[in-house]
């Protein structure tokens, strides 16, 4: 057992094995060294009440908790060379990286989609209890994914494991792209409230929201498309080679820092996260303030 996929272990051979293995380990080391403090700081900011508080940032809070679990996955994998129980725990924590990140990012995208495209529905389901219900279901799915990852990797069934995460990434990426593209289209259109608003402030808000969603869309593509392609290579060739994972792992790890950096950028500038009350207006231009 000498490689990760990401974090999973299996035997592999090839002329570039040493280079790709060290590249992969380097990426996961960066994820641990920078990911743990970054997401811990984000959790502290949200719990402390920076921005709009726990209610509005509940999905981001759960995403950061899940990302910490993904960072611990590699720590357990390394320590598993000496403690076998931690190796099993590392295989279990695979679910946090495979399902957790994509699922909570998907929930955030759906929330933004409702806020901009269907603001009335968004305001109806805005209370914290609905977010708690969604996150509870999400964590049940994540723990189920953790069990599947552990059993498939313990049996060294890499093909089944590859099918498992590839289908998930394709499904979640499709939902996220649909929501993000719909938001981009809505932000490009003029809202019915533009006649009585301050046009300059209105356009500035829409531009910031548009740029944020555009960055998020590109980030989603960079995060999941390369690793999906890597999975397709494994499935078609029916042969595991660590070199197939290198591009996907690099993109998956590095692109994962975009979301927390965007959040920290918003928090540092003390940008208001509160969505404007429904009695004012329901047009997408005002609901875009929930995004920025």
Short mmCIF file of C-alpha atoms in Angstrom, two decimals:
data_model
loop_
_atom_site.label_atom_id
_atom_site.label_comp_id
_atom_site.label_asym_id
_atom_site.label_seq_id
_atom_site.Cartn_x
_atom_site.Cartn_y
_atom_site.Cartn_z
CA UNK A 1 0.00 0.00 0.00
CA UNK A 2 1.88 3.01 -1.22
CA UNK A 3 -0.44 5.50 -2.91
CA UNK A 4 -3.65 7.46 -2.43
CA UNK A 5 -6.67 7.91 -4.68
CA UNK A 6 -7.10 10.49 -3.03
CA UNK A 7 -6.14 8.99 0.33
CA UNK A 8 -6.90 5.41 -0.73
CA UNK A 9 -4.17 2.82 -0.92
CA UNK A 10 -3.29 0.26 -3.54
CA UNK A 11 -0.29 -1.19 -5.31
CA UNK A 12 0.84 0.39 -8.54
CA UNK A 13 3.78 0.17 -10.89
CA UNK A 14 5.19 2.37 -13.61
CA UNK A 15 8.27 4.35 -14.64
CA UNK A 16 6.94 7.59 -13.17
CA UNK A 17 5.64 6.03 -9.97
CA UNK A 18 8.15 7.76 -7.70
CA UNK A 19 7.51 11.22 -9.18
CA UNK A 20 3.73 10.94 -9.21
CA UNK A 21 3.64 9.40 -5.74
CA UNK A 22 5.69 12.25 -4.29
CA UNK A 23 3.61 14.81 -6.18
CA UNK A 24 0.45 13.32 -4.74
CA UNK A 25 1.88 13.23 -1.22
CA UNK A 26 3.02 16.83 -1.64
CA UNK A 27 -0.50 17.92 -2.61
CA UNK A 28 -2.07 16.20 0.38
CA UNK A 29 0.59 17.67 2.66
CA UNK A 30 -0.29 21.14 1.40
CA UNK A 31 -3.95 20.33 2.00
CA UNK A 32 -3.20 19.42 5.62
CA UNK A 33 -0.79 22.27 6.38
CA UNK A 34 -3.02 24.98 4.91
CA UNK A 35 -6.45 23.36 5.02
CA UNK A 36 -6.61 22.57 8.74
CA UNK A 37 -5.82 26.10 10.00
CA UNK A 38 -7.86 27.78 7.25
CA UNK A 39 -11.06 25.81 7.83
CA UNK A 40 -10.60 25.94 11.62
CA UNK A 41 -10.41 29.73 11.35
CA UNK A 42 -13.53 29.82 9.17
CA UNK A 43 -15.44 27.72 11.72
CA UNK A 44 -14.28 30.09 14.45
CA UNK A 45 -15.43 33.13 12.44
CA UNK A 46 -18.86 31.64 11.77
CA UNK A 47 -19.43 30.52 15.36
CA UNK A 48 -18.16 33.86 16.63
CA UNK A 49 -20.77 35.59 14.49
CA UNK A 50 -18.65 37.33 11.86
CA UNK A 51 -20.80 38.19 8.83
CA UNK A 52 -24.41 37.08 9.09
CA UNK A 53 -23.95 34.47 11.80
CA UNK A 54 -24.41 30.73 12.00
CA UNK A 55 -27.86 30.63 10.37
CA UNK A 56 -26.88 32.16 7.01
CA UNK A 57 -23.48 30.44 6.92
CA UNK A 58 -24.66 27.03 8.14
CA UNK A 59 -23.76 25.24 4.90
CA UNK A 60 -20.30 26.85 4.90
CA UNK A 61 -19.86 25.75 8.51
CA UNK A 62 -20.64 22.14 7.65
CA UNK A 63 -18.43 22.33 4.55
CA UNK A 64 -15.47 23.45 6.66
CA UNK A 65 -16.07 20.66 9.17
CA UNK A 66 -16.13 18.19 6.29
CA UNK A 67 -12.92 19.64 4.82
CA UNK A 68 -11.19 19.17 8.18
CA UNK A 69 -12.25 15.53 8.04
CA UNK A 70 -10.73 15.28 4.56
CA UNK A 71 -7.46 16.75 5.88
CA UNK A 72 -7.41 14.25 8.73
CA UNK A 73 -7.84 11.47 6.16
CA UNK A 74 -4.28 11.97 4.93
CA UNK A 75 -2.92 12.33 8.48
CA UNK A 76 -4.51 9.00 9.43
CA UNK A 77 -3.17 7.44 6.23
CA UNK A 78 0.40 8.44 7.07
CA UNK A 79 0.12 7.33 10.70
CA UNK A 80 -1.51 4.10 9.50
CA UNK A 81 1.93 2.86 8.49
CA UNK A 82 2.53 2.26 12.20
CA UNK A 83 -1.01 1.92 13.60
CA UNK A 84 -3.28 -0.34 11.54
CA UNK A 85 -6.47 1.02 13.11
CA UNK A 86 -5.69 4.50 11.78
CA UNK A 87 -5.30 3.07 8.28
CA UNK A 88 -8.86 1.73 8.49
CA UNK A 89 -9.95 5.13 9.77
CA UNK A 90 -8.23 6.76 6.81
CA UNK A 91 -10.17 4.56 4.40
CA UNK A 92 -13.37 5.49 6.26
CA UNK A 93 -12.60 9.23 6.05
CA UNK A 94 -12.40 8.93 2.26
CA UNK A 95 -16.11 9.71 2.24
CA UNK A 96 -15.48 13.23 3.55
CA UNK A 97 -13.31 14.09 0.55
CA UNK A 98 -15.36 12.23 -2.05
CA UNK A 99 -18.94 12.96 -0.98
CA UNK A 100 -18.76 15.63 1.72
CA UNK A 101 -17.16 18.48 -0.19
CA UNK A 102 -19.23 17.98 -3.35
CA UNK A 103 -22.50 17.57 -1.44
CA UNK A 104 -22.17 20.70 0.70
CA UNK A 105 -20.93 22.74 -2.25
CA UNK A 106 -24.00 21.51 -4.10
CA UNK A 107 -26.26 22.69 -1.26
CA UNK A 108 -24.59 26.11 -1.30
CA UNK A 109 -25.15 26.37 -5.07
CA UNK A 110 -28.81 25.38 -4.73
CA UNK A 111 -29.25 27.98 -1.98
CA UNK A 112 -27.79 30.69 -4.21
CA UNK A 113 -29.95 29.52 -7.10
CA UNK A 114 -33.10 29.86 -4.99
CA UNK A 115 -31.98 33.24 -3.59
CA UNK A 116 -31.55 34.75 -7.05
CA UNK A 117 -33.92 32.87 -9.36
CA UNK A 118 -36.71 31.94 -6.90
CA UNK A 119 -36.40 34.48 -4.04
CA UNK A 120 -39.92 33.89 -2.72
CA UNK A 121 -39.23 30.18 -2.28
CA UNK A 122 -35.85 31.01 -0.75
CA UNK A 123 -37.37 33.32 1.85
CA UNK A 124 -39.97 30.67 2.67
CA UNK A 125 -37.28 28.09 3.45
CA UNK A 126 -34.73 30.53 4.85
CA UNK A 127 -35.14 29.61 8.58
CA UNK A 128 -32.32 27.64 10.17
CA UNK A 129 -34.44 24.53 10.76
CA UNK A 130 -34.58 23.79 7.03
CA UNK A 131 -30.81 24.06 6.74
CA UNK A 132 -30.43 21.74 9.72
CA UNK A 133 -32.70 19.18 8.06
CA UNK A 134 -30.75 19.35 4.80
CA UNK A 135 -27.40 19.01 6.60
CA UNK A 136 -28.67 16.09 8.69
CA UNK A 137 -29.63 14.22 5.52
CA UNK A 138 -26.30 15.20 3.98
CA UNK A 139 -24.31 13.80 6.91
CA UNK A 140 -26.24 10.53 6.75
CA UNK A 141 -25.30 10.26 3.06
CA UNK A 142 -21.67 11.14 3.86
CA UNK A 143 -21.32 8.48 6.56
CA UNK A 144 -22.88 5.96 4.20
CA UNK A 145 -20.30 6.96 1.61
CA UNK A 146 -17.54 6.53 4.20
CA UNK A 147 -18.64 2.94 4.84
CA UNK A 148 -18.76 2.17 1.11
CA UNK A 149 -15.27 3.64 0.63
CA UNK A 150 -13.86 1.64 3.53
CA UNK A 151 -15.28 -1.71 2.38
CA UNK A 152 -14.44 -1.27 -1.32
CA UNK A 153 -10.86 -0.23 -0.57
CA UNK A 154 -10.33 -2.93 2.05
CA UNK A 155 -11.32 -5.46 -0.61
CA UNK A 156 -8.93 -3.69 -3.02
CA UNK A 157 -11.77 -3.20 -5.50
CA UNK A 158 -10.41 -0.08 -7.16
CA UNK A 159 -12.75 -0.37 -10.16
CA UNK A 160 -15.86 -0.25 -7.94
CA UNK A 161 -14.36 2.61 -5.95
CA UNK A 162 -13.66 4.55 -9.14
CA UNK A 163 -17.22 4.03 -10.38
CA UNK A 164 -18.51 5.13 -6.98
CA UNK A 165 -16.84 8.53 -6.83
CA UNK A 166 -16.97 9.24 -10.58
CA UNK A 167 -20.77 8.92 -10.68
CA UNK A 168 -21.06 11.13 -7.61
CA UNK A 169 -18.81 13.84 -9.04
CA UNK A 170 -20.70 13.85 -12.36
CA UNK A 171 -24.07 14.10 -10.58
CA UNK A 172 -23.05 16.85 -8.16
CA UNK A 173 -21.15 18.80 -10.81
CA UNK A 174 -24.19 18.73 -13.13
CA UNK A 175 -26.45 20.13 -10.38
CA UNK A 176 -23.94 22.82 -9.45
CA UNK A 177 -23.37 23.94 -13.04
CA UNK A 178 -27.12 24.13 -13.67
CA UNK A 179 -27.63 26.31 -10.59
CA UNK A 180 -24.62 28.53 -11.24
CA UNK A 181 -25.40 29.09 -14.93
CA UNK A 182 -29.01 29.94 -14.04
CA UNK A 183 -27.77 32.48 -11.49
CA UNK A 184 -25.39 34.03 -14.03
CA UNK A 185 -28.23 34.40 -16.52
CA UNK A 186 -30.48 35.98 -13.90
CA UNK A 187 -27.81 38.46 -12.83
CA UNK A 188 -27.31 39.56 -16.44
CA UNK A 189 -30.98 40.53 -16.70
CA UNK A 190 -32.56 43.68 -15.35
CA UNK A 191 -34.83 43.39 -12.34
CA UNK A 192 -38.24 45.09 -11.95
CA UNK A 193 -36.99 47.23 -9.07
CA UNK A 194 -34.40 49.17 -11.07
CA UNK A 195 -36.76 52.13 -11.56
CA UNK A 196 -36.60 53.26 -7.94
CA UNK A 197 -33.21 51.98 -6.81
CA UNK A 198 -29.91 53.75 -6.95
CA UNK A 199 -28.72 52.44 -10.27
CA UNK A 200 -25.01 52.77 -9.60
CA UNK A 201 -25.14 50.85 -6.30
CA UNK A 202 -27.43 48.30 -7.93
CA UNK A 203 -25.03 47.63 -10.80
CA UNK A 204 -22.06 47.38 -8.42
CA UNK A 205 -23.85 44.75 -6.34
CA UNK A 206 -24.79 42.74 -9.42
CA UNK A 207 -21.26 42.91 -10.82
CA UNK A 208 -19.76 41.62 -7.59
CA UNK A 209 -22.30 38.81 -7.37
CA UNK A 210 -21.75 37.95 -11.05
CA UNK A 211 -17.96 37.81 -10.65
CA UNK A 212 -18.28 35.67 -7.52
CA UNK A 213 -20.56 33.17 -9.23
CA UNK A 214 -18.33 33.13 -12.33
CA UNK A 215 -15.27 32.33 -10.19
CA UNK A 216 -17.23 29.61 -8.40
CA UNK A 217 -18.35 28.09 -11.70
CA UNK A 218 -14.81 27.94 -13.10
CA UNK A 219 -13.60 26.53 -9.79
CA UNK A 220 -16.19 23.72 -9.90
CA UNK A 221 -15.03 22.73 -13.38
CA UNK A 222 -11.35 22.77 -12.40
CA UNK A 223 -12.05 20.79 -9.23
CA UNK A 224 -14.07 17.91 -10.64
CA UNK A 225 -13.54 17.58 -14.41
CA UNK A 226 -9.85 16.45 -14.26
CA UNK A 227 -10.50 13.83 -11.57
CA UNK A 228 -13.59 12.59 -13.44
CA UNK A 229 -11.43 12.18 -16.56
CA UNK A 230 -8.87 10.29 -14.46
CA UNK A 231 -11.60 7.98 -13.23
CA UNK A 232 -12.82 7.37 -16.77
CA UNK A 233 -9.27 6.36 -17.80
CA UNK A 234 -9.13 3.86 -14.95
CA UNK A 235 -12.53 2.39 -15.88
CA UNK A 236 -11.82 2.13 -19.61
CA UNK A 237 -8.31 0.71 -19.26
CA UNK A 238 -9.31 -1.54 -16.33
CA UNK A 239 -5.86 -0.90 -14.92
CA UNK A 240 -4.85 1.30 -12.00
CA UNK A 241 -1.87 3.54 -12.54
CA UNK A 242 -0.93 6.27 -10.11
CA UNK A 243 0.05 8.55 -13.01
CA UNK A 244 -3.63 8.76 -14.05
CA UNK A 245 -4.49 10.46 -10.76
CA UNK A 246 -1.76 13.10 -10.69
CA UNK A 247 -3.55 15.87 -12.70
CA UNK A 248 -6.88 15.18 -11.02
CA UNK A 249 -5.39 15.18 -7.52
CA UNK A 250 -3.51 18.45 -8.09
CA UNK A 251 -6.66 20.21 -9.32
CA UNK A 252 -8.87 18.65 -6.65
CA UNK A 253 -6.60 19.77 -3.81
CA UNK A 254 -5.62 23.24 -5.02
CA UNK A 255 -9.07 24.24 -6.29
CA UNK A 256 -10.49 23.27 -2.90
CA UNK A 257 -8.88 26.38 -1.40
CA UNK A 258 -10.88 28.79 -3.59
CA UNK A 259 -14.10 28.52 -1.55
CA UNK A 260 -12.49 29.28 1.85
CA UNK A 261 -10.41 32.10 0.36
CA UNK A 262 -13.57 33.70 -1.04
CA UNK A 263 -15.25 33.43 2.34
CA UNK A 264 -12.27 34.96 4.15
CA UNK A 265 -12.16 37.75 1.58
CA UNK A 266 -15.79 38.58 2.29
CA UNK A 267 -15.28 38.39 6.05
CA UNK A 268 -12.22 40.68 5.98
CA UNK A 269 -14.09 43.35 4.06
CA UNK A 270 -17.03 43.03 6.43
CA UNK A 271 -19.43 42.69 3.50
CA UNK A 272 -23.04 42.47 4.74
CA UNK A 273 -24.50 39.01 4.17
CA UNK A 274 -28.05 39.77 5.29
CA UNK A 275 -30.60 39.34 2.57
CA UNK A 276 -32.96 42.31 2.32
CA UNK A 277 -36.41 41.68 3.78
CA UNK A 278 -39.00 40.24 1.40
CA UNK A 279 -41.36 43.18 1.94
CA UNK A 280 -38.93 45.49 0.15
CA UNK A 281 -38.71 43.62 -3.17
CA UNK A 282 -38.40 40.11 -4.57
CA UNK A 283 -36.29 40.80 -7.62
CA UNK A 284 -33.03 38.92 -8.18
CA UNK A 285 -30.91 42.07 -7.94
CA UNK A 286 -31.57 42.43 -4.21
CA UNK A 287 -31.38 38.70 -3.53
CA UNK A 288 -27.94 38.76 -5.12
CA UNK A 289 -26.79 40.52 -1.94
CA UNK A 290 -27.14 37.13 -0.19
CA UNK A 291 -24.34 35.86 -2.44
CA UNK A 292 -21.88 38.70 -1.91
#
